[in-house]
mmCIF file with all atom_site columns, C-alpha atoms in Angstrom:
data_model
loop_
_atom_site.group_PDB
_atom_site.id
_atom_site.type_symbol
_atom_site.label_atom_id
_atom_site.label_alt_id
_atom_site.label_comp_id
_atom_site.label_asym_id
_atom_site.label_entity_id
_atom_site.label_seq_id
_atom_site.pdbx_PDB_ins_code
_atom_site.Cartn_x
_atom_site.Cartn_y
_atom_site.Cartn_z
_atom_site.occupancy
_atom_site.B_iso_or_equiv
_atom_site.pdbx_formal_charge
_atom_site.auth_seq_id
_atom_site.auth_comp_id
_atom_site.auth_asym_id
_atom_site.auth_atom_id
_atom_site.pdbx_PDB_model_num
ATOM 1   C CA . MET F 1 1   ? 148.419 162.739 27.971  1.00 74.00 ? 684 MET F CA 1
ATOM 2   C CA . LYS F 1 2   ? 149.413 162.566 31.591  1.00 78.00 ? 685 LYS F CA 1
ATOM 3   C CA . PRO F 1 3   ? 148.309 159.293 33.295  1.00 81.00 ? 686 PRO F CA 1
ATOM 4   C CA . ILE F 1 4   ? 146.310 159.428 36.518  1.00 81.00 ? 687 ILE F CA 1
ATOM 5   C CA . ARG F 1 5   ? 148.473 159.303 39.561  1.00 83.00 ? 688 ARG F CA 1
ATOM 6   C CA . LYS F 1 6   ? 148.241 156.628 42.184  1.00 86.00 ? 689 LYS F CA 1
ATOM 7   C CA . ASP F 1 7   ? 147.035 158.970 44.953  1.00 86.00 ? 690 ASP F CA 1
ATOM 8   C CA . GLU F 1 8   ? 144.415 160.393 42.580  1.00 82.00 ? 691 GLU F CA 1
ATOM 9   C CA . GLN F 1 9   ? 143.273 156.862 41.776  1.00 85.00 ? 692 GLN F CA 1
ATOM 10  C CA . GLU F 1 10  ? 142.911 156.116 45.459  1.00 88.00 ? 693 GLU F CA 1
ATOM 11  C CA . TYR F 1 11  ? 140.990 159.326 46.077  1.00 82.00 ? 694 TYR F CA 1
ATOM 12  C CA . LEU F 1 12  ? 138.612 158.710 43.172  1.00 84.00 ? 695 LEU F CA 1
ATOM 13  C CA . ARG F 1 13  ? 138.140 155.060 44.130  1.00 87.00 ? 696 ARG F CA 1
ATOM 14  C CA . THR F 1 14  ? 137.129 156.131 47.628  1.00 90.00 ? 697 THR F CA 1
ATOM 15  C CA . TYR F 1 15  ? 134.934 158.907 46.265  1.00 85.00 ? 698 TYR F CA 1
ATOM 16  C CA . ILE F 1 16  ? 133.192 156.568 43.797  1.00 88.00 ? 699 ILE F CA 1
ATOM 17  C CA . GLY F 1 17  ? 132.661 153.955 46.478  1.00 91.00 ? 700 GLY F CA 1
ATOM 18  C CA . ARG F 1 18  ? 131.172 156.483 48.899  1.00 89.00 ? 701 ARG F CA 1
ATOM 19  C CA . LYS F 1 19  ? 128.835 157.987 46.321  1.00 89.00 ? 702 LYS F CA 1
ATOM 20  C CA . PHE F 1 20  ? 127.609 154.614 45.088  1.00 87.00 ? 703 PHE F CA 1
ATOM 21  C CA . ASP F 1 21  ? 127.230 153.325 48.630  1.00 90.00 ? 704 ASP F CA 1
ATOM 22  C CA . ASN F 1 22  ? 125.165 156.376 49.547  1.00 90.00 ? 705 ASN F CA 1
ATOM 23  C CA . ARG F 1 23  ? 122.987 155.940 46.509  1.00 92.00 ? 706 ARG F CA 1
ATOM 24  C CA . ARG F 1 24  ? 122.648 152.221 47.167  1.00 90.00 ? 707 ARG F CA 1
ATOM 25  C CA . SER F 1 25  ? 121.671 152.916 50.763  1.00 92.00 ? 708 SER F CA 1
ATOM 26  C CA . THR F 1 26  ? 118.953 155.309 49.587  1.00 91.00 ? 709 THR F CA 1
ATOM 27  C CA . LEU F 1 27  ? 117.641 152.780 47.088  1.00 90.00 ? 710 LEU F CA 1
ATOM 28  C CA . GLU F 1 28  ? 117.760 149.948 49.641  1.00 88.00 ? 711 GLU F CA 1
ATOM 29  C CA . SER F 1 29  ? 115.834 152.105 52.119  1.00 93.00 ? 712 SER F CA 1
ATOM 30  C CA . GLU F 1 30  ? 113.177 152.718 49.501  1.00 89.00 ? 713 GLU F CA 1
ATOM 31  C CA . ARG F 1 31  ? 113.146 149.016 48.719  1.00 89.00 ? 714 ARG F CA 1
ATOM 32  C CA . GLN F 1 32  ? 112.740 148.136 52.396  1.00 89.00 ? 715 GLN F CA 1
ATOM 33  C CA . VAL F 1 33  ? 109.733 150.424 52.732  1.00 91.00 ? 716 VAL F CA 1
ATOM 34  C CA . ASP F 1 34  ? 108.101 148.730 49.746  1.00 87.00 ? 717 ASP F CA 1
ATOM 35  C CA . VAL F 1 35  ? 109.093 145.257 50.974  1.00 88.00 ? 718 VAL F CA 1
ATOM 36  C CA . ASP F 1 36  ? 107.701 145.920 54.454  1.00 88.00 ? 719 ASP F CA 1
ATOM 37  C CA . GLN F 1 37  ? 104.402 147.033 52.976  1.00 92.00 ? 720 GLN F CA 1
ATOM 38  C CA . GLU F 1 38  ? 104.240 143.997 50.702  1.00 87.00 ? 721 GLU F CA 1
ATOM 39  C CA . VAL F 1 39  ? 105.171 141.609 53.520  1.00 88.00 ? 722 VAL F CA 1
ATOM 40  C CA . ASP F 1 40  ? 102.431 143.060 55.719  1.00 89.00 ? 723 ASP F CA 1
ATOM 41  C CA . LYS F 1 41  ? 100.001 142.598 52.875  1.00 90.00 ? 724 LYS F CA 1
ATOM 42  C CA . ASN F 1 42  ? 101.145 139.125 51.769  1.00 86.00 ? 725 ASN F CA 1
ATOM 43  C CA . LEU F 1 43  ? 102.427 137.386 54.920  1.00 86.00 ? 726 LEU F CA 1
ATOM 44  C CA . SER F 1 44  ? 99.181  135.638 55.771  1.00 89.00 ? 727 SER F CA 1
ATOM 45  C CA . LYS F 1 45  ? 98.751  134.417 52.204  1.00 88.00 ? 728 LYS F CA 1
ATOM 46  C CA . PHE F 1 46  ? 102.404 133.338 52.090  1.00 84.00 ? 729 PHE F CA 1
ATOM 47  C CA . ARG F 1 47  ? 102.043 131.263 55.264  1.00 81.00 ? 730 ARG F CA 1
ATOM 48  C CA . LYS F 1 48  ? 98.939  129.603 53.859  1.00 88.00 ? 731 LYS F CA 1
ATOM 49  C CA . THR F 1 49  ? 100.812 128.835 50.659  1.00 87.00 ? 732 THR F CA 1
ATOM 50  C CA . LEU F 1 50  ? 103.504 127.092 52.706  1.00 85.00 ? 733 LEU F CA 1
ATOM 51  C CA . ASN F 1 51  ? 100.752 125.157 54.545  1.00 91.00 ? 734 ASN F CA 1
ATOM 52  C CA . ILE F 1 52  ? 102.241 125.896 57.964  1.00 87.00 ? 735 ILE F CA 1
ATOM 53  C CA . GLU F 1 53  ? 99.436  127.826 59.685  1.00 88.00 ? 736 GLU F CA 1
ATOM 54  C CA . LYS F 1 54  ? 98.394  124.991 61.997  1.00 92.00 ? 737 LYS F CA 1
ATOM 55  C CA . LEU F 1 55  ? 101.996 124.144 62.812  1.00 92.00 ? 738 LEU F CA 1
ATOM 56  C CA . ILE F 1 56  ? 102.729 127.773 63.649  1.00 87.00 ? 739 ILE F CA 1
ATOM 57  C CA . LYS F 1 57  ? 99.737  127.828 66.019  1.00 93.00 ? 740 LYS F CA 1
ATOM 58  C CA . ASP F 1 58  ? 100.856 124.576 67.638  1.00 94.00 ? 741 ASP F CA 1
ATOM 59  C CA . VAL F 1 59  ? 104.409 125.837 68.069  1.00 94.00 ? 742 VAL F CA 1
ATOM 60  C CA . GLN F 1 60  ? 103.131 129.136 69.458  1.00 93.00 ? 743 GLN F CA 1
ATOM 61  C CA . LYS F 1 61  ? 100.906 127.340 71.945  1.00 96.00 ? 744 LYS F CA 1
ATOM 62  C CA . ALA F 1 62  ? 103.767 125.054 73.001  1.00 96.00 ? 745 ALA F CA 1
ATOM 63  C CA . ASN F 1 63  ? 106.021 128.078 73.363  1.00 93.00 ? 746 ASN F CA 1
ATOM 64  C CA . ASP F 1 64  ? 103.428 129.911 75.466  1.00 94.00 ? 747 ASP F CA 1
ATOM 65  C CA . ASP F 1 65  ? 102.917 126.826 77.621  1.00 90.00 ? 748 ASP F CA 1
ATOM 66  C CA . TYR F 1 66  ? 106.651 126.442 78.087  1.00 90.00 ? 749 TYR F CA 1
ATOM 67  C CA . SER F 1 67  ? 107.126 130.105 78.966  1.00 87.00 ? 750 SER F CA 1
ATOM 68  C CA . ASP F 1 68  ? 104.213 129.948 81.379  1.00 85.00 ? 751 ASP F CA 1
ATOM 69  C CA . PHE F 1 69  ? 105.571 126.761 82.917  1.00 82.00 ? 752 PHE F CA 1
ATOM 70  C CA . VAL F 1 70  ? 109.052 128.205 83.411  1.00 82.00 ? 753 VAL F CA 1
ATOM 71  C CA . THR F 1 71  ? 107.663 131.437 84.831  1.00 85.00 ? 754 THR F CA 1
ATOM 72  C CA . ASN F 1 72  ? 105.297 129.772 87.256  1.00 86.00 ? 755 ASN F CA 1
ATOM 73  C CA . TYR F 1 73  ? 107.106 126.459 87.775  1.00 84.00 ? 756 TYR F CA 1
ATOM 74  C CA . GLU F 1 74  ? 107.830 126.576 91.489  1.00 84.00 ? 757 GLU F CA 1
ATOM 75  C CA . HIS F 1 75  ? 104.464 128.046 92.416  1.00 86.00 ? 758 HIS F CA 1
ATOM 76  C CA . ARG F 1 76  ? 102.535 125.604 90.274  1.00 81.00 ? 759 ARG F CA 1
ATOM 77  C CA . LYS F 1 77  ? 104.660 122.705 91.466  1.00 85.00 ? 760 LYS F CA 1
ATOM 78  C CA . ALA F 1 78  ? 103.905 123.514 95.099  1.00 87.00 ? 761 ALA F CA 1
ATOM 79  C CA . THR F 1 79  ? 100.209 123.987 94.330  1.00 88.00 ? 762 THR F CA 1
ATOM 80  C CA . LYS F 1 80  ? 99.935  120.724 92.413  1.00 89.00 ? 763 LYS F CA 1
ATOM 81  C CA . LYS F 1 81  ? 101.902 118.850 95.068  1.00 90.00 ? 764 LYS F CA 1
ATOM 82  C CA . ASN F 1 82  ? 99.545  120.181 97.725  1.00 92.00 ? 765 ASN F CA 1
ATOM 83  C CA . GLU F 1 83  ? 96.498  119.168 95.658  1.00 94.00 ? 766 GLU F CA 1
ATOM 84  C CA . LEU F 1 84  ? 98.002  115.719 95.137  1.00 94.00 ? 767 LEU F CA 1
ATOM 85  C CA . TYR F 1 85  ? 98.689  115.333 98.854  1.00 93.00 ? 768 TYR F CA 1
ATOM 86  C CA . LYS F 1 86  ? 95.137  116.351 99.796  1.00 95.00 ? 769 LYS F CA 1
ATOM 87  C CA . LEU F 1 87  ? 93.514  113.999 97.296  1.00 95.00 ? 770 LEU F CA 1
ATOM 88  C CA . GLY F 1 88  ? 95.885  111.153 98.135  1.00 95.00 ? 771 GLY F CA 1
ATOM 89  C CA . ASN F 1 89  ? 95.195  111.658 101.826 1.00 94.00 ? 772 ASN F CA 1
ATOM 90  C CA . GLN F 1 90  ? 91.439  111.565 101.173 1.00 96.00 ? 773 GLN F CA 1
ATOM 91  C CA . LEU F 1 91  ? 91.844  108.287 99.302  1.00 96.00 ? 774 LEU F CA 1
ATOM 92  C CA . GLN F 1 92  ? 93.984  106.768 102.042 1.00 94.00 ? 775 GLN F CA 1
ATOM 93  C CA . LYS F 1 93  ? 91.534  107.858 104.777 1.00 95.00 ? 776 LYS F CA 1
ATOM 94  C CA . LYS F 1 94  ? 88.612  106.411 102.840 1.00 96.00 ? 777 LYS F CA 1
ATOM 95  C CA . LEU F 1 95  ? 90.452  103.126 102.368 1.00 95.00 ? 778 LEU F CA 1
ATOM 96  C CA . HIS F 1 96  ? 91.325  103.118 106.096 1.00 93.00 ? 779 HIS F CA 1
ATOM 97  C CA . LYS F 1 97  ? 87.632  103.477 106.851 1.00 94.00 ? 780 LYS F CA 1
ATOM 98  C CA . TRP F 1 98  ? 86.763  100.604 104.534 1.00 95.00 ? 781 TRP F CA 1
ATOM 99  C CA . GLN F 1 99  ? 89.562  98.534  106.022 1.00 93.00 ? 782 GLN F CA 1
ATOM 100 C CA . SER F 1 100 ? 88.056  99.009  109.464 1.00 93.00 ? 783 SER F CA 1
ATOM 101 C CA . ILE F 1 101 ? 84.540  98.156  108.261 1.00 93.00 ? 784 ILE F CA 1
ATOM 102 C CA . ARG F 1 102 ? 85.536  95.191  106.104 1.00 91.00 ? 785 ARG F CA 1
ATOM 103 C CA . ARG F 1 103 ? 88.335  94.031  108.422 1.00 93.00 ? 786 ARG F CA 1
ATOM 104 C CA . TRP F 1 104 ? 90.941  93.837  105.708 1.00 90.00 ? 787 TRP F CA 1
ATOM 105 C CA . GLU F 1 105 ? 94.222  92.356  106.855 1.00 92.00 ? 788 GLU F CA 1
ATOM 106 C CA . LYS F 1 106 ? 96.483  95.121  105.564 1.00 93.00 ? 789 LYS F CA 1
ATOM 107 C CA . SER F 1 107 ? 96.203  98.873  106.174 1.00 93.00 ? 790 SER F CA 1
ATOM 108 C CA . PRO F 1 108 ? 96.649  101.333 103.302 1.00 93.00 ? 791 PRO F CA 1
ATOM 109 C CA . SER F 1 109 ? 99.951  103.199 103.462 1.00 93.00 ? 792 SER F CA 1
ATOM 110 C CA . PHE F 1 110 ? 100.920 105.089 100.334 1.00 91.00 ? 793 PHE F CA 1
ATOM 111 C CA . ILE F 1 111 ? 101.197 108.702 101.590 1.00 91.00 ? 794 ILE F CA 1
ATOM 112 C CA . THR F 1 112 ? 104.507 110.327 102.552 1.00 89.00 ? 795 THR F CA 1
ATOM 113 C CA . HIS F 1 113 ? 103.591 113.170 104.901 1.00 82.00 ? 796 HIS F CA 1
ATOM 114 C CA . ASN F 1 114 ? 106.936 114.977 104.757 1.00 77.00 ? 797 ASN F CA 1
ATOM 115 C CA . ALA F 1 115 ? 107.932 114.264 101.185 1.00 65.00 ? 798 ALA F CA 1
ATOM 116 C CA . ASP F 1 116 ? 111.172 115.659 99.827  1.00 76.00 ? 799 ASP F CA 1
ATOM 117 C CA . LYS F 1 117 ? 110.836 118.769 97.649  1.00 71.00 ? 800 LYS F CA 1
ATOM 118 C CA . ASN F 1 118 ? 111.132 116.764 94.431  1.00 76.00 ? 801 ASN F CA 1
ATOM 119 C CA . GLU F 1 119 ? 109.393 113.638 95.714  1.00 86.00 ? 802 GLU F CA 1
ATOM 120 C CA . SER F 1 120 ? 105.743 112.839 95.132  1.00 90.00 ? 803 SER F CA 1
ATOM 121 C CA . PRO F 1 121 ? 103.759 112.619 98.384  1.00 91.00 ? 804 PRO F CA 1
ATOM 122 C CA . VAL F 1 122 ? 101.659 109.802 96.905  1.00 93.00 ? 805 VAL F CA 1
ATOM 123 C CA . ASP F 1 123 ? 103.010 106.437 95.790  1.00 93.00 ? 806 ASP F CA 1
ATOM 124 C CA . MET F 1 124 ? 100.371 105.564 93.204  1.00 93.00 ? 807 MET F CA 1
ATOM 125 C CA . ASP F 1 125 ? 101.908 102.156 92.520  1.00 94.00 ? 808 ASP F CA 1
ATOM 126 C CA . ASP F 1 126 ? 101.433 101.242 96.183  1.00 94.00 ? 809 ASP F CA 1
ATOM 127 C CA . ALA F 1 127 ? 97.886  102.628 96.153  1.00 94.00 ? 810 ALA F CA 1
ATOM 128 C CA . ILE F 1 128 ? 96.906  100.582 93.095  1.00 96.00 ? 811 ILE F CA 1
ATOM 129 C CA . LYS F 1 129 ? 98.586  97.454  94.501  1.00 95.00 ? 812 LYS F CA 1
ATOM 130 C CA . TYR F 1 130 ? 96.765  97.890  97.812  1.00 94.00 ? 813 TYR F CA 1
ATOM 131 C CA . ILE F 1 131 ? 93.392  98.205  96.093  1.00 95.00 ? 814 ILE F CA 1
ATOM 132 C CA . ALA F 1 132 ? 94.138  95.061  94.054  1.00 96.00 ? 815 ALA F CA 1
ATOM 133 C CA . ILE F 1 133 ? 95.098  93.165  97.238  1.00 95.00 ? 816 ILE F CA 1
ATOM 134 C CA . VAL F 1 134 ? 91.915  94.086  99.115  1.00 94.00 ? 817 VAL F CA 1
ATOM 135 C CA . CYS F 1 135 ? 89.847  93.429  95.999  1.00 94.00 ? 818 CYS F CA 1
ATOM 136 C CA . GLU F 1 136 ? 91.276  89.911  95.950  1.00 94.00 ? 819 GLU F CA 1
ATOM 137 C CA . GLU F 1 137 ? 90.546  89.576  99.664  1.00 92.00 ? 820 GLU F CA 1
ATOM 138 C CA . GLU F 1 138 ? 86.921  90.626  99.109  1.00 92.00 ? 821 GLU F CA 1
ATOM 139 C CA . THR F 1 139 ? 86.631  88.299  96.114  1.00 92.00 ? 822 THR F CA 1
ATOM 140 C CA . ILE F 1 140 ? 87.834  85.367  98.212  1.00 89.00 ? 823 ILE F CA 1
ATOM 141 C CA . LYS F 1 141 ? 85.282  86.236  100.911 1.00 88.00 ? 824 LYS F CA 1
ATOM 142 C CA . ALA F 1 142 ? 82.509  86.425  98.315  1.00 89.00 ? 825 ALA F CA 1
ATOM 143 C CA . TYR F 1 143 ? 83.615  83.135  96.770  1.00 89.00 ? 826 TYR F CA 1
ATOM 144 C CA . ASP F 1 144 ? 83.666  81.444  100.150 1.00 86.00 ? 827 ASP F CA 1
ATOM 145 C CA . ARG F 1 145 ? 80.077  82.603  100.765 1.00 86.00 ? 828 ARG F CA 1
ATOM 146 C CA . SER F 1 146 ? 78.904  81.367  97.354  1.00 88.00 ? 829 SER F CA 1
ATOM 147 C CA . LYS F 1 147 ? 77.720  77.901  96.315  1.00 86.00 ? 830 LYS F CA 1
ATOM 148 C CA . LYS F 1 148 ? 81.181  77.183  94.958  1.00 85.00 ? 831 LYS F CA 1
ATOM 149 C CA . GLY F 1 149 ? 82.657  78.167  98.296  1.00 85.00 ? 832 GLY F CA 1
ATOM 150 C CA . GLN F 1 150 ? 80.388  75.711  100.103 1.00 86.00 ? 833 GLN F CA 1
ATOM 151 C CA . ALA F 1 151 ? 82.960  72.973  99.482  1.00 86.00 ? 834 ALA F CA 1
ATOM 152 C CA . ILE F 1 152 ? 85.612  74.904  101.416 1.00 86.00 ? 835 ILE F CA 1
ATOM 153 C CA . ARG F 1 153 ? 83.175  75.668  104.242 1.00 86.00 ? 836 ARG F CA 1
ATOM 154 C CA . ASN F 1 154 ? 82.182  71.997  104.382 1.00 87.00 ? 837 ASN F CA 1
ATOM 155 C CA . LEU F 1 155 ? 85.829  70.968  104.409 1.00 88.00 ? 838 LEU F CA 1
ATOM 156 C CA . ASP F 1 156 ? 86.567  73.294  107.333 1.00 88.00 ? 839 ASP F CA 1
ATOM 157 C CA . ALA F 1 157 ? 83.565  71.891  109.219 1.00 89.00 ? 840 ALA F CA 1
ATOM 158 C CA . GLN F 1 158 ? 84.645  68.322  108.466 1.00 89.00 ? 841 GLN F CA 1
ATOM 159 C CA . LYS F 1 159 ? 88.160  69.035  109.694 1.00 92.00 ? 842 LYS F CA 1
ATOM 160 C CA . GLU F 1 160 ? 86.756  70.448  112.918 1.00 90.00 ? 843 GLU F CA 1
ATOM 161 C CA . GLU F 1 161 ? 84.482  67.407  113.279 1.00 89.00 ? 844 GLU F CA 1
ATOM 162 C CA . ALA F 1 162 ? 87.426  65.031  112.732 1.00 87.00 ? 845 ALA F CA 1
ATOM 163 C CA . GLU F 1 163 ? 89.558  66.885  115.294 1.00 88.00 ? 846 GLU F CA 1
ATOM 164 C CA . ASN F 1 164 ? 86.701  66.877  117.822 1.00 89.00 ? 847 ASN F CA 1
ATOM 165 C CA . ALA F 1 165 ? 86.326  63.107  117.383 1.00 85.00 ? 848 ALA F CA 1
ATOM 166 C CA . LEU F 1 166 ? 89.826  62.680  118.811 1.00 84.00 ? 849 LEU F CA 1
ATOM 167 C CA . TYR F 1 167 ? 88.522  63.929  122.161 1.00 85.00 ? 850 TYR F CA 1
ATOM 168 C CA . SER F 1 168 ? 85.212  62.056  122.135 1.00 83.00 ? 851 SER F CA 1
ATOM 169 C CA . GLY F 1 169 ? 86.392  59.388  124.574 1.00 83.00 ? 852 GLY F CA 1
ATOM 170 C CA . GLY F 1 170 ? 85.605  56.556  122.148 1.00 81.00 ? 853 GLY F CA 1
ATOM 171 C CA . SER F 1 171 ? 87.884  53.625  121.398 1.00 83.00 ? 854 SER F CA 1
ATOM 172 C CA . MET F 1 172 ? 90.695  53.968  118.899 1.00 82.00 ? 855 MET F CA 1
ATOM 173 C CA . VAL F 1 173 ? 88.877  51.686  116.465 1.00 82.00 ? 856 VAL F CA 1
ATOM 174 C CA . ASP F 1 174 ? 85.626  53.636  116.697 1.00 84.00 ? 857 ASP F CA 1
ATOM 175 C CA . VAL F 1 175 ? 87.314  57.056  116.533 1.00 85.00 ? 858 VAL F CA 1
ATOM 176 C CA . ARG F 1 176 ? 89.515  55.987  113.648 1.00 84.00 ? 859 ARG F CA 1
ATOM 177 C CA . GLN F 1 177 ? 86.550  54.569  111.766 1.00 85.00 ? 860 GLN F CA 1
ATOM 178 C CA . TYR F 1 178 ? 84.597  57.760  112.388 1.00 87.00 ? 861 TYR F CA 1
ATOM 179 C CA . ILE F 1 179 ? 87.489  59.879  111.084 1.00 88.00 ? 862 ILE F CA 1
ATOM 180 C CA . HIS F 1 180 ? 87.883  57.521  108.129 1.00 86.00 ? 863 HIS F CA 1
ATOM 181 C CA . ASN F 1 181 ? 84.218  58.086  107.238 1.00 88.00 ? 864 ASN F CA 1
ATOM 182 C CA . ILE F 1 182 ? 84.692  61.878  107.458 1.00 88.00 ? 865 ILE F CA 1
ATOM 183 C CA . PHE F 1 183 ? 87.694  61.595  105.129 1.00 89.00 ? 866 PHE F CA 1
ATOM 184 C CA . ASN F 1 184 ? 85.607  59.611  102.650 1.00 87.00 ? 867 ASN F CA 1
ATOM 185 C CA . THR F 1 185 ? 82.799  62.161  102.790 1.00 88.00 ? 868 THR F CA 1
ATOM 186 C CA . ALA F 1 186 ? 85.324  64.970  102.247 1.00 86.00 ? 869 ALA F CA 1
ATOM 187 C CA . GLY F 1 187 ? 86.883  63.137  99.296  1.00 86.00 ? 870 GLY F CA 1
ATOM 188 C CA . ILE F 1 188 ? 90.233  62.713  101.050 1.00 87.00 ? 871 ILE F CA 1
ATOM 189 C CA . ALA F 1 189 ? 92.254  59.531  100.569 1.00 86.00 ? 872 ALA F CA 1
ATOM 190 C CA . ASP F 1 190 ? 92.822  57.798  103.919 1.00 81.00 ? 873 ASP F CA 1
ATOM 191 C CA . ARG F 1 191 ? 95.572  55.249  103.355 1.00 73.00 ? 874 ARG F CA 1
ATOM 192 C CA . VAL F 1 192 ? 96.465  54.686  107.012 1.00 63.00 ? 875 VAL F CA 1
ATOM 193 C CA . ALA F 1 193 ? 92.982  53.739  108.157 1.00 47.00 ? 876 ALA F CA 1
ATOM 194 C CA . LYS F 1 194 ? 93.238  49.959  107.742 1.00 57.00 ? 877 LYS F CA 1
ATOM 195 C CA . SER F 1 195 ? 96.695  49.603  109.262 1.00 54.00 ? 878 SER F CA 1
ATOM 196 C CA . LEU F 1 196 ? 95.739  51.666  112.294 1.00 53.00 ? 879 LEU F CA 1
ATOM 197 C CA . LEU F 1 197 ? 92.534  49.726  112.724 1.00 53.00 ? 880 LEU F CA 1
ATOM 198 C CA . MET F 1 198 ? 94.462  46.461  112.542 1.00 53.00 ? 881 MET F CA 1
ATOM 199 C CA . LEU F 1 199 ? 97.029  47.657  115.103 1.00 50.00 ? 882 LEU F CA 1
ATOM 200 C CA . SER F 1 200 ? 94.295  48.666  117.504 1.00 50.00 ? 883 SER F CA 1
ATOM 201 C CA . LYS F 1 201 ? 92.570  45.258  117.518 1.00 50.00 ? 884 LYS F CA 1
#
């Protein structure tokens, strides 16, 4: 028996490979049709089995938000910056009005009218600090008008009375004694009273 030649082997190997590949391709195509149909039918159930439905929705929403953000970034940024500027300006104007009415010491200043493209036109830290400062100012005013604040008002009046006594035209002894009495009434220690009184005699 004559053995198969090398070139015949190569031919048959190629032929076999081609025929089997063709048949495999046909079978795989048939398989893919069946698989596609089954996937369409079972995908929802499969996702539920994996317990990833909610996560898929969350990821999809995040993806949509991201895509929307990227697509509309510059337009939305300009719109939001404009809204921020308008609202911040309203707040600053309102605080200016209150400052004028209440005579606050400091004026509000937390808006940048020509802010850089990437800079916020409103410095919220400054706005919050300003409101805290004027709140403290108002609280001090309210305290000073209260019963507790009476002591400070009395002290201011007593100081004025003591200073006025200096120009009363009385003798040093009388003026010093008068001031000494005011100090006592105000609860202020007056350690120089006796020595001054003695020097004036």
